[in-house]
């Protein structure tokens, strides 16, 4: 129902704008035209954006709508509101007529045919004396003598159209259109009637273009065939390219730019207009193929946050922290320690740092260590991000810190590092805890996620959202912000290198003789690790225990530190000692 | 009546040869690079404007035509290197929209530089038209058959140009590279053909043929920003007839189209006279007829009359 809300918001904003400019009829006329062309552009977007049938003759449907409505109201005396509806229906009949041949054509050929259709309609109308030939039709009755009421009517029609169209494209027809657009043969094999699908797209597209044309006739009061020529069709195409293909209300942005430019350039800069519209078409096709709003969001995530992130990194790295550095292999490794007693070593996951363990550092009778692995947090960066290398470094860290049979706790990617570690040095730990760890056979990240992971580097916003998704029960937003800032300290190349390394990771079958106790913790709200993966890991270790938590996501130690400590102590007391 | 039919066929062949050259250029580019160039007519128009400017400066017709053609070739290479390389992997609709953008840009540039005033261009050939009288038996009213010699010369030039291009593509190494590239891009690469060079060559040749056609029509249409817009549509139709798959097909398609168009006008003329309709001039319907022919051709055979069958692909 969000689209109904959207339409109501548009309607209200529209009314407010109308009231602001109620006395400037020139601005009201521009606003009216913008909305009329948005309706036509939404119609074109159904055909070109959703159903993938490129049309460069859609202005002809506007023309048909405009002439039908003008003639019905002037010569036959129909009331305007009925003629607008009738002209929509009449245009959609033409949509059906031009739709039929299109069933046999694809791509460029369809474009040529629709272009031909547009020019034929323009020519035929301008030779018919009944339609006023080249001079067009003048003094068409207006919707209202007041510009404001005309504007309100158009706005109302726009809001209703938006609701109807959103409803259609979110429903089964919309899905079928997209299938026909992307993979026609696959659509057929799924039982889609592609002909029916294309025809319905043509008819709906023509219907809304026709209504837009009729509104145009009754708002401007004067129409000519050349008002709806090839350049109008190209305007419509530019509008949907600017707004983005397969979107509806976004075409409003395109209409504002194109119609706004038309009015802006109406005084003496005419030729520049077509150059600018042409450049816009090329620019948006090359650089913002998904449209302006998508483009702006991408720019925001890729570029605009860069200076802010650089500042965060600078200060975050130099912030005085309650920890120490050791040197391993020429790398400076940051770690935090707390308490006295037997050793527990915490290994954080991807995008993590020692700070993830901040709230679980006080385990009675134990000396707790939390490290920042190289490439993470305050430790130095190295030139590899393979799990195998991390586990070798881990061994050197343990030697350097002189830990004697520590309990090693690994979270997520850290879990995989710990698994890799015990496959090589099974005698070092006393026990192992895997917290929402990747399974022994690694974790496959879908290929489509990589461009988004790539964007985490340059967008703190996205990183924040990602972290709040993997720690759904963490309500301490200050803490979440700290974790996000730490995450931004990761070596840039490792953002994608970690999931790549996890894809290759496989330690299956190496633990048949590993008899030390293994505790596996898993939150049921975890969106990364599934129950199957946890079971797989559990079955791999002969002496393993699985605990599940109902109301916990991917990161129990930040979501519910007390529960984590309880479970850890219980495990140490019952199984390890 | 026979004279009128013969006359229509002659006029049809003359105008059809121009449609044929434009169709040839379009199909040359489309076959080789896979781009349907909607800016074809306007690229030719820009070339003609350049030629006109040179003519105004030097008063040398042949130099200006030569430089105009060179300009067209450079423009083609420019479009290939700057725009088309970027969209090579993108969808058909992206390529199409980019060429539509180029169409608008060229139109605007022509208006900005040369203005809306139509400019006159010299006839390349200027001979008096020739009249032929058929034998009395066939021609009771003794109407002459008019052969406009200028158009006839244009026709001969157009035919020889297309034959040259066809020979070029069959007999020379760069021409064969073009054909190989259009058959199979990867295969062409494997046998050591420089695909980028072939693409640029296709664009250069294609646009200069458009400029050439522009020079041939310029004396009639005058030099103006929309001089080749309709011719581009004719060219599309010709190429659609030819199925975009053979150069000979595109040129032959143009000739057929020209004759068909004139015959249809003749028939309509007779029809309107019989029905007593005097308000509609059948010549105004010329473009519509051609476009209806496109639509009908595409309905009957979506890949053109001489075209190969398209096989679907998942």
mmCIF file with all atom_site columns, N, CA and C in Angstrom, chain A residues 121-184:
data_model
loop_
_atom_site.group_PDB
_atom_site.id
_atom_site.type_symbol
_atom_site.label_atom_id
_atom_site.label_alt_id
_atom_site.label_comp_id
_atom_site.label_asym_id
_atom_site.label_entity_id
_atom_site.label_seq_id
_atom_site.pdbx_PDB_ins_code
_atom_site.Cartn_x
_atom_site.Cartn_y
_atom_site.Cartn_z
_atom_site.occupancy
_atom_site.B_iso_or_equiv
_atom_site.pdbx_formal_charge
_atom_site.auth_seq_id
_atom_site.auth_comp_id
_atom_site.auth_asym_id
_atom_site.auth_atom_id
_atom_site.pdbx_PDB_model_num
ATOM 1   N N  . UNK A 1 121 ? 1.131   8.921   -38.431 1.00 0.00 ? 121 UNK A N  1
ATOM 2   C CA . UNK A 1 121 ? 0.007   9.565   -37.752 1.00 0.00 ? 121 UNK A CA 1
ATOM 3   C C  . UNK A 1 121 ? 0.111   11.077  -37.893 1.00 0.00 ? 121 UNK A C  1
ATOM 4   N N  . UNK A 1 122 ? 1.334   11.604  -37.687 1.00 0.00 ? 122 UNK A N  1
ATOM 5   C CA . UNK A 1 122 ? 1.530   13.047  -37.790 1.00 0.00 ? 122 UNK A CA 1
ATOM 6   C C  . UNK A 1 122 ? 1.141   13.529  -39.194 1.00 0.00 ? 122 UNK A C  1
ATOM 7   N N  . UNK A 1 123 ? 1.636   12.799  -40.207 1.00 0.00 ? 123 UNK A N  1
ATOM 8   C CA . UNK A 1 123 ? 1.371   13.205  -41.595 1.00 0.00 ? 123 UNK A CA 1
ATOM 9   C C  . UNK A 1 123 ? -0.104  13.099  -41.950 1.00 0.00 ? 123 UNK A C  1
ATOM 10  N N  . UNK A 1 124 ? -0.711  11.975  -41.576 1.00 0.00 ? 124 UNK A N  1
ATOM 11  C CA . UNK A 1 124 ? -2.107  11.765  -41.952 1.00 0.00 ? 124 UNK A CA 1
ATOM 12  C C  . UNK A 1 124 ? -2.980  12.844  -41.338 1.00 0.00 ? 124 UNK A C  1
ATOM 13  N N  . UNK A 1 125 ? -2.710  13.152  -40.059 1.00 0.00 ? 125 UNK A N  1
ATOM 14  C CA . UNK A 1 125 ? -3.536  14.179  -39.425 1.00 0.00 ? 125 UNK A CA 1
ATOM 15  C C  . UNK A 1 125 ? -3.345  15.516  -40.126 1.00 0.00 ? 125 UNK A C  1
ATOM 16  N N  . UNK A 1 126 ? -2.090  15.805  -40.511 1.00 0.00 ? 126 UNK A N  1
ATOM 17  C CA . UNK A 1 126 ? -1.884  17.140  -41.073 1.00 0.00 ? 126 UNK A CA 1
ATOM 18  C C  . UNK A 1 126 ? -2.326  17.269  -42.531 1.00 0.00 ? 126 UNK A C  1
ATOM 19  N N  . UNK A 1 127 ? -2.766  16.159  -43.181 1.00 0.00 ? 127 UNK A N  1
ATOM 20  C CA . UNK A 1 127 ? -3.344  16.358  -44.509 1.00 0.00 ? 127 UNK A CA 1
ATOM 21  C C  . UNK A 1 127 ? -4.873  16.332  -44.478 1.00 0.00 ? 127 UNK A C  1
ATOM 22  N N  . UNK A 1 128 ? -5.461  15.922  -43.336 1.00 0.00 ? 128 UNK A N  1
ATOM 23  C CA . UNK A 1 128 ? -6.918  15.823  -43.282 1.00 0.00 ? 128 UNK A CA 1
ATOM 24  C C  . UNK A 1 128 ? -7.527  17.199  -42.955 1.00 0.00 ? 128 UNK A C  1
ATOM 25  N N  . UNK A 1 129 ? -8.339  17.733  -43.847 1.00 0.00 ? 129 UNK A N  1
ATOM 26  C CA . UNK A 1 129 ? -8.964  19.036  -43.554 1.00 0.00 ? 129 UNK A CA 1
ATOM 27  C C  . UNK A 1 129 ? -9.877  18.957  -42.323 1.00 0.00 ? 129 UNK A C  1
ATOM 28  N N  . UNK A 1 130 ? -10.466 17.756  -42.108 1.00 0.00 ? 130 UNK A N  1
ATOM 29  C CA . UNK A 1 130 ? -11.365 17.603  -40.961 1.00 0.00 ? 130 UNK A CA 1
ATOM 30  C C  . UNK A 1 130 ? -10.652 17.890  -39.660 1.00 0.00 ? 130 UNK A C  1
ATOM 31  N N  . UNK A 1 131 ? -9.350  17.568  -39.615 1.00 0.00 ? 131 UNK A N  1
ATOM 32  C CA . UNK A 1 131 ? -8.568  17.793  -38.400 1.00 0.00 ? 131 UNK A CA 1
ATOM 33  C C  . UNK A 1 131 ? -7.852  19.138  -38.422 1.00 0.00 ? 131 UNK A C  1
ATOM 34  N N  . UNK A 1 132 ? -8.286  20.007  -39.334 1.00 0.00 ? 132 UNK A N  1
ATOM 35  C CA . UNK A 1 132 ? -7.653  21.314  -39.389 1.00 0.00 ? 132 UNK A CA 1
ATOM 36  C C  . UNK A 1 132 ? -6.325  21.318  -40.111 1.00 0.00 ? 132 UNK A C  1
ATOM 37  N N  . UNK A 1 133 ? -5.996  20.212  -40.786 1.00 0.00 ? 133 UNK A N  1
ATOM 38  C CA . UNK A 1 133 ? -4.762  20.089  -41.554 1.00 0.00 ? 133 UNK A CA 1
ATOM 39  C C  . UNK A 1 133 ? -3.553  20.615  -40.790 1.00 0.00 ? 133 UNK A C  1
ATOM 40  N N  . UNK A 1 134 ? -2.689  21.407  -41.453 1.00 0.00 ? 134 UNK A N  1
ATOM 41  C CA . UNK A 1 134 ? -1.452  21.848  -40.805 1.00 0.00 ? 134 UNK A CA 1
ATOM 42  C C  . UNK A 1 134 ? -1.709  22.862  -39.701 1.00 0.00 ? 134 UNK A C  1
ATOM 43  N N  . UNK A 1 135 ? -2.870  23.535  -39.780 1.00 0.00 ? 135 UNK A N  1
ATOM 44  C CA . UNK A 1 135 ? -3.128  24.598  -38.799 1.00 0.00 ? 135 UNK A CA 1
ATOM 45  C C  . UNK A 1 135 ? -3.557  24.065  -37.450 1.00 0.00 ? 135 UNK A C  1
ATOM 46  N N  . UNK A 1 136 ? -4.045  22.822  -37.425 1.00 0.00 ? 136 UNK A N  1
ATOM 47  C CA . UNK A 1 136 ? -4.468  22.241  -36.166 1.00 0.00 ? 136 UNK A CA 1
ATOM 48  C C  . UNK A 1 136 ? -5.838  22.738  -35.739 1.00 0.00 ? 136 UNK A C  1
ATOM 49  N N  . UNK A 1 137 ? -6.179  22.443  -34.498 1.00 0.00 ? 137 UNK A N  1
ATOM 50  C CA . UNK A 1 137 ? -7.486  22.827  -33.958 1.00 0.00 ? 137 UNK A CA 1
ATOM 51  C C  . UNK A 1 137 ? -7.268  23.897  -32.902 1.00 0.00 ? 137 UNK A C  1
ATOM 52  N N  . UNK A 1 138 ? -8.051  24.977  -33.033 1.00 0.00 ? 138 UNK A N  1
ATOM 53  C CA . UNK A 1 138 ? -7.929  26.071  -32.076 1.00 0.00 ? 138 UNK A CA 1
ATOM 54  C C  . UNK A 1 138 ? -9.136  26.123  -31.152 1.00 0.00 ? 138 UNK A C  1
ATOM 55  N N  . UNK A 1 139 ? -9.029  26.931  -30.148 1.00 0.00 ? 139 UNK A N  1
ATOM 56  C CA . UNK A 1 139 ? -10.087 27.178  -29.139 1.00 0.00 ? 139 UNK A CA 1
ATOM 57  C C  . UNK A 1 139 ? -10.836 25.904  -28.716 1.00 0.00 ? 139 UNK A C  1
ATOM 58  N N  . UNK A 1 140 ? -10.057 24.950  -28.275 1.00 0.00 ? 140 UNK A N  1
ATOM 59  C CA . UNK A 1 140 ? -10.637 23.745  -27.671 1.00 0.00 ? 140 UNK A CA 1
ATOM 60  C C  . UNK A 1 140 ? -11.121 24.137  -26.272 1.00 0.00 ? 140 UNK A C  1
ATOM 61  N N  . UNK A 1 141 ? -12.326 23.662  -25.869 1.00 0.00 ? 141 UNK A N  1
ATOM 62  C CA . UNK A 1 141 ? -12.801 24.037  -24.525 1.00 0.00 ? 141 UNK A CA 1
ATOM 63  C C  . UNK A 1 141 ? -11.804 23.606  -23.451 1.00 0.00 ? 141 UNK A C  1
ATOM 64  N N  . UNK A 1 142 ? -11.574 24.518  -22.494 1.00 0.00 ? 142 UNK A N  1
ATOM 65  C CA . UNK A 1 142 ? -10.606 24.207  -21.442 1.00 0.00 ? 142 UNK A CA 1
ATOM 66  C C  . UNK A 1 142 ? -11.297 23.492  -20.294 1.00 0.00 ? 142 UNK A C  1
ATOM 67  N N  . UNK A 1 143 ? -10.498 22.791  -19.497 1.00 0.00 ? 143 UNK A N  1
ATOM 68  C CA . UNK A 1 143 ? -11.053 22.091  -18.335 1.00 0.00 ? 143 UNK A CA 1
ATOM 69  C C  . UNK A 1 143 ? -11.721 23.105  -17.424 1.00 0.00 ? 143 UNK A C  1
ATOM 70  N N  . UNK A 1 144 ? -11.042 24.212  -17.236 1.00 0.00 ? 144 UNK A N  1
ATOM 71  C CA . UNK A 1 144 ? -11.609 25.274  -16.410 1.00 0.00 ? 144 UNK A CA 1
ATOM 72  C C  . UNK A 1 144 ? -10.954 26.572  -16.836 1.00 0.00 ? 144 UNK A C  1
ATOM 73  N N  . UNK A 1 145 ? -11.653 27.672  -16.630 1.00 0.00 ? 145 UNK A N  1
ATOM 74  C CA . UNK A 1 145 ? -11.047 28.940  -17.019 1.00 0.00 ? 145 UNK A CA 1
ATOM 75  C C  . UNK A 1 145 ? -9.931  29.301  -16.053 1.00 0.00 ? 145 UNK A C  1
ATOM 76  N N  . UNK A 1 146 ? -9.973  28.682  -14.871 1.00 0.00 ? 146 UNK A N  1
ATOM 77  C CA . UNK A 1 146 ? -8.910  28.980  -13.906 1.00 0.00 ? 146 UNK A CA 1
ATOM 78  C C  . UNK A 1 146 ? -7.767  27.989  -14.084 1.00 0.00 ? 146 UNK A C  1
ATOM 79  N N  . UNK A 1 147 ? -6.549  28.518  -14.211 1.00 0.00 ? 147 UNK A N  1
ATOM 80  C CA . UNK A 1 147 ? -5.384  27.644  -14.375 1.00 0.00 ? 147 UNK A CA 1
ATOM 81  C C  . UNK A 1 147 ? -5.245  26.715  -13.183 1.00 0.00 ? 147 UNK A C  1
ATOM 82  N N  . UNK A 1 148 ? -5.621  27.240  -12.004 1.00 0.00 ? 148 UNK A N  1
ATOM 83  C CA . UNK A 1 148 ? -5.433  26.455  -10.796 1.00 0.00 ? 148 UNK A CA 1
ATOM 84  C C  . UNK A 1 148 ? -6.280  25.190  -10.819 1.00 0.00 ? 148 UNK A C  1
ATOM 85  N N  . UNK A 1 149 ? -7.552  25.322  -11.271 1.00 0.00 ? 149 UNK A N  1
ATOM 86  C CA . UNK A 1 149 ? -8.409  24.130  -11.290 1.00 0.00 ? 149 UNK A CA 1
ATOM 87  C C  . UNK A 1 149 ? -7.955  23.145  -12.359 1.00 0.00 ? 149 UNK A C  1
ATOM 88  N N  . UNK A 1 150 ? -7.502  23.649  -13.502 1.00 0.00 ? 150 UNK A N  1
ATOM 89  C CA . UNK A 1 150 ? -6.955  22.741  -14.518 1.00 0.00 ? 150 UNK A CA 1
ATOM 90  C C  . UNK A 1 150 ? -5.795  21.960  -13.918 1.00 0.00 ? 150 UNK A C  1
ATOM 91  N N  . UNK A 1 151 ? -4.932  22.720  -13.225 1.00 0.00 ? 151 UNK A N  1
ATOM 92  C CA . UNK A 1 151 ? -3.755  22.102  -12.610 1.00 0.00 ? 151 UNK A CA 1
ATOM 93  C C  . UNK A 1 151 ? -4.172  21.026  -11.624 1.00 0.00 ? 151 UNK A C  1
ATOM 94  N N  . UNK A 1 152 ? -5.186  21.337  -10.794 1.00 0.00 ? 152 UNK A N  1
ATOM 95  C CA . UNK A 1 152 ? -5.636  20.360  -9.798  1.00 0.00 ? 152 UNK A CA 1
ATOM 96  C C  . UNK A 1 152 ? -6.174  19.110  -10.475 1.00 0.00 ? 152 UNK A C  1
ATOM 97  N N  . UNK A 1 153 ? -6.939  19.290  -11.561 1.00 0.00 ? 153 UNK A N  1
ATOM 98  C CA . UNK A 1 153 ? -7.490  18.136  -12.263 1.00 0.00 ? 153 UNK A CA 1
ATOM 99  C C  . UNK A 1 153 ? -6.369  17.246  -12.776 1.00 0.00 ? 153 UNK A C  1
ATOM 100 N N  . UNK A 1 154 ? -5.386  17.876  -13.422 1.00 0.00 ? 154 UNK A N  1
ATOM 101 C CA . UNK A 1 154 ? -4.268  17.109  -13.975 1.00 0.00 ? 154 UNK A CA 1
ATOM 102 C C  . UNK A 1 154 ? -3.533  16.373  -12.864 1.00 0.00 ? 154 UNK A C  1
ATOM 103 N N  . UNK A 1 155 ? -3.342  17.090  -11.758 1.00 0.00 ? 155 UNK A N  1
ATOM 104 C CA . UNK A 1 155 ? -2.646  16.494  -10.611 1.00 0.00 ? 155 UNK A CA 1
ATOM 105 C C  . UNK A 1 155 ? -3.413  15.280  -10.102 1.00 0.00 ? 155 UNK A C  1
ATOM 106 N N  . UNK A 1 156 ? -4.734  15.416  -10.053 1.00 0.00 ? 156 UNK A N  1
ATOM 107 C CA . UNK A 1 156 ? -5.572  14.316  -9.583  1.00 0.00 ? 156 UNK A CA 1
ATOM 108 C C  . UNK A 1 156 ? -5.440  13.115  -10.507 1.00 0.00 ? 156 UNK A C  1
ATOM 109 N N  . UNK A 1 157 ? -5.516  13.380  -11.822 1.00 0.00 ? 157 UNK A N  1
ATOM 110 C CA . UNK A 1 157 ? -5.391  12.289  -12.788 1.00 0.00 ? 157 UNK A CA 1
ATOM 111 C C  . UNK A 1 157 ? -4.035  11.611  -12.622 1.00 0.00 ? 157 UNK A C  1
ATOM 112 N N  . UNK A 1 158 ? -2.993  12.420  -12.411 1.00 0.00 ? 158 UNK A N  1
ATOM 113 C CA . UNK A 1 158 ? -1.645  11.859  -12.217 1.00 0.00 ? 158 UNK A CA 1
ATOM 114 C C  . UNK A 1 158 ? -1.607  10.922  -11.011 1.00 0.00 ? 158 UNK A C  1
ATOM 115 N N  . UNK A 1 159 ? -2.194  11.384  -9.879  1.00 0.00 ? 159 UNK A N  1
ATOM 116 C CA . UNK A 1 159 ? -2.136  10.562  -8.671  1.00 0.00 ? 159 UNK A CA 1
ATOM 117 C C  . UNK A 1 159 ? -2.861  9.247   -8.875  1.00 0.00 ? 159 UNK A C  1
ATOM 118 N N  . UNK A 1 160 ? -4.050  9.322   -9.497  1.00 0.00 ? 160 UNK A N  1
ATOM 119 C CA . UNK A 1 160 ? -4.810  8.093   -9.742  1.00 0.00 ? 160 UNK A CA 1
ATOM 120 C C  . UNK A 1 160 ? -4.031  7.170   -10.685 1.00 0.00 ? 160 UNK A C  1
ATOM 121 N N  . UNK A 1 161 ? -3.461  7.759   -11.756 1.00 0.00 ? 161 UNK A N  1
ATOM 122 C CA . UNK A 1 161 ? -2.699  6.939   -12.713 1.00 0.00 ? 161 UNK A CA 1
ATOM 123 C C  . UNK A 1 161 ? -1.543  6.243   -12.020 1.00 0.00 ? 161 UNK A C  1
ATOM 124 N N  . UNK A 1 162 ? -0.880  6.991   -11.124 1.00 0.00 ? 162 UNK A N  1
ATOM 125 C CA . UNK A 1 162 ? 0.275   6.406   -10.427 1.00 0.00 ? 162 UNK A CA 1
ATOM 126 C C  . UNK A 1 162 ? -0.164  5.201   -9.614  1.00 0.00 ? 162 UNK A C  1
ATOM 127 N N  . UNK A 1 163 ? -1.299  5.344   -8.901  1.00 0.00 ? 163 UNK A N  1
ATOM 128 C CA . UNK A 1 163 ? -1.788  4.209   -8.096  1.00 0.00 ? 163 UNK A CA 1
ATOM 129 C C  . UNK A 1 163 ? -2.073  3.024   -9.007  1.00 0.00 ? 163 UNK A C  1
ATOM 130 N N  . UNK A 1 164 ? -2.810  3.284   -10.115 1.00 0.00 ? 164 UNK A N  1
ATOM 131 C CA . UNK A 1 164 ? -3.193  2.184   -10.999 1.00 0.00 ? 164 UNK A CA 1
ATOM 132 C C  . UNK A 1 164 ? -1.945  1.511   -11.572 1.00 0.00 ? 164 UNK A C  1
ATOM 133 N N  . UNK A 1 165 ? -1.018  2.337   -12.089 1.00 0.00 ? 165 UNK A N  1
ATOM 134 C CA . UNK A 1 165 ? 0.158   1.762   -12.759 1.00 0.00 ? 165 UNK A CA 1
ATOM 135 C C  . UNK A 1 165 ? 1.046   1.008   -11.780 1.00 0.00 ? 165 UNK A C  1
ATOM 136 N N  . UNK A 1 166 ? 1.227   1.576   -10.572 1.00 0.00 ? 166 UNK A N  1
ATOM 137 C CA . UNK A 1 166 ? 2.056   0.875   -9.582  1.00 0.00 ? 166 UNK A CA 1
ATOM 138 C C  . UNK A 1 166 ? 1.443   -0.476  -9.275  1.00 0.00 ? 166 UNK A C  1
ATOM 139 N N  . UNK A 1 167 ? 0.121   -0.449  -9.133  1.00 0.00 ? 167 UNK A N  1
ATOM 140 C CA . UNK A 1 167 ? -0.595  -1.680  -8.847  1.00 0.00 ? 167 UNK A CA 1
ATOM 141 C C  . UNK A 1 167 ? -0.336  -2.713  -9.934  1.00 0.00 ? 167 UNK A C  1
ATOM 142 N N  . UNK A 1 168 ? -0.358  -2.245  -11.194 1.00 0.00 ? 168 UNK A N  1
ATOM 143 C CA . UNK A 1 168 ? -0.171  -3.185  -12.302 1.00 0.00 ? 168 UNK A CA 1
ATOM 144 C C  . UNK A 1 168 ? 1.264   -3.706  -12.323 1.00 0.00 ? 168 UNK A C  1
ATOM 145 N N  . UNK A 1 169 ? 2.250   -2.788  -12.194 1.00 0.00 ? 169 UNK A N  1
ATOM 146 C CA . UNK A 1 169 ? 3.625   -3.256  -12.371 1.00 0.00 ? 169 UNK A CA 1
ATOM 147 C C  . UNK A 1 169 ? 4.110   -4.090  -11.188 1.00 0.00 ? 169 UNK A C  1
ATOM 148 N N  . UNK A 1 170 ? 3.496   -3.907  -10.013 1.00 0.00 ? 170 UNK A N  1
ATOM 149 C CA . UNK A 1 170 ? 3.913   -4.744  -8.894  1.00 0.00 ? 170 UNK A CA 1
ATOM 150 C C  . UNK A 1 170 ? 3.222   -6.099  -8.935  1.00 0.00 ? 170 UNK A C  1
ATOM 151 N N  . UNK A 1 171 ? 2.204   -6.202  -9.776  1.00 0.00 ? 171 UNK A N  1
ATOM 152 C CA . UNK A 1 171 ? 1.437   -7.436  -9.835  1.00 0.00 ? 171 UNK A CA 1
ATOM 153 C C  . UNK A 1 171 ? 1.976   -8.397  -10.867 1.00 0.00 ? 171 UNK A C  1
ATOM 154 N N  . UNK A 1 172 ? 1.195   -9.445  -11.148 1.00 0.00 ? 172 UNK A N  1
ATOM 155 C CA . UNK A 1 172 ? 1.662   -10.469 -12.090 1.00 0.00 ? 172 UNK A CA 1
ATOM 156 C C  . UNK A 1 172 ? 1.999   -9.925  -13.478 1.00 0.00 ? 172 UNK A C  1
ATOM 157 N N  . UNK A 1 173 ? 1.209   -8.955  -13.983 1.00 0.00 ? 173 UNK A N  1
ATOM 158 C CA . UNK A 1 173 ? 1.520   -8.449  -15.337 1.00 0.00 ? 173 UNK A CA 1
ATOM 159 C C  . UNK A 1 173 ? 2.897   -7.811  -15.368 1.00 0.00 ? 173 UNK A C  1
ATOM 160 N N  . UNK A 1 174 ? 3.219   -7.068  -14.302 1.00 0.00 ? 174 UNK A N  1
ATOM 161 C CA . UNK A 1 174 ? 4.519   -6.406  -14.261 1.00 0.00 ? 174 UNK A CA 1
ATOM 162 C C  . UNK A 1 174 ? 5.643   -7.428  -14.305 1.00 0.00 ? 174 UNK A C  1
ATOM 163 N N  . UNK A 1 175 ? 5.474   -8.510  -13.560 1.00 0.00 ? 175 UNK A N  1
ATOM 164 C CA . UNK A 1 175 ? 6.518   -9.541  -13.531 1.00 0.00 ? 175 UNK A CA 1
ATOM 165 C C  . UNK A 1 175 ? 6.656   -10.175 -14.910 1.00 0.00 ? 175 UNK A C  1
ATOM 166 N N  . UNK A 1 176 ? 5.494   -10.419 -15.564 1.00 0.00 ? 176 UNK A N  1
ATOM 167 C CA . UNK A 1 176 ? 5.553   -11.022 -16.898 1.00 0.00 ? 176 UNK A CA 1
ATOM 168 C C  . UNK A 1 176 ? 6.256   -10.087 -17.883 1.00 0.00 ? 176 UNK A C  1
ATOM 169 N N  . UNK A 1 177 ? 5.947   -8.783  -17.793 1.00 0.00 ? 177 UNK A N  1
ATOM 170 C CA . UNK A 1 177 ? 6.617   -7.826  -18.691 1.00 0.00 ? 177 UNK A CA 1
ATOM 171 C C  . UNK A 1 177 ? 8.118   -7.909  -18.532 1.00 0.00 ? 177 UNK A C  1
ATOM 172 N N  . UNK A 1 178 ? 8.555   -7.932  -17.275 1.00 0.00 ? 178 UNK A N  1
ATOM 173 C CA . UNK A 1 178 ? 10.001  -7.952  -17.043 1.00 0.00 ? 178 UNK A CA 1
ATOM 174 C C  . UNK A 1 178 ? 10.616  -9.231  -17.592 1.00 0.00 ? 178 UNK A C  1
ATOM 175 N N  . UNK A 1 179 ? 9.875   -10.343 -17.466 1.00 0.00 ? 179 UNK A N  1
ATOM 176 C CA . UNK A 1 179 ? 10.393  -11.602 -18.015 1.00 0.00 ? 179 UNK A CA 1
ATOM 177 C C  . UNK A 1 179 ? 10.516  -11.504 -19.527 1.00 0.00 ? 179 UNK A C  1
ATOM 178 N N  . UNK A 1 180 ? 9.462   -10.957 -20.160 1.00 0.00 ? 180 UNK A N  1
ATOM 179 C CA . UNK A 1 180 ? 9.482   -10.824 -21.618 1.00 0.00 ? 180 UNK A CA 1
ATOM 180 C C  . UNK A 1 180 ? 10.642  -9.942  -22.032 1.00 0.00 ? 180 UNK A C  1
ATOM 181 N N  . UNK A 1 181 ? 10.887  -8.882  -21.243 1.00 0.00 ? 181 UNK A N  1
ATOM 182 C CA . UNK A 1 181 ? 11.964  -7.955  -21.560 1.00 0.00 ? 181 UNK A CA 1
ATOM 183 C C  . UNK A 1 181 ? 13.333  -8.638  -21.448 1.00 0.00 ? 181 UNK A C  1
ATOM 184 N N  . UNK A 1 182 ? 13.529  -9.378  -20.347 1.00 0.00 ? 182 UNK A N  1
ATOM 185 C CA . UNK A 1 182 ? 14.875  -9.887  -20.080 1.00 0.00 ? 182 UNK A CA 1
ATOM 186 C C  . UNK A 1 182 ? 15.167  -11.178 -20.818 1.00 0.00 ? 182 UNK A C  1
ATOM 187 N N  . UNK A 1 183 ? 14.232  -12.098 -20.841 1.00 0.00 ? 183 UNK A N  1
ATOM 188 C CA . UNK A 1 183 ? 14.480  -13.402 -21.447 1.00 0.00 ? 183 UNK A CA 1
ATOM 189 C C  . UNK A 1 183 ? 13.191  -13.897 -22.052 1.00 0.00 ? 183 UNK A C  1
ATOM 190 N N  . UNK A 1 184 ? 12.957  -13.575 -23.312 1.00 0.00 ? 184 UNK A N  1
ATOM 191 C CA . UNK A 1 184 ? 11.660  -13.901 -23.884 1.00 0.00 ? 184 UNK A CA 1
ATOM 192 C C  . UNK A 1 184 ? 11.441  -15.412 -23.957 1.00 0.00 ? 184 UNK A C  1
#
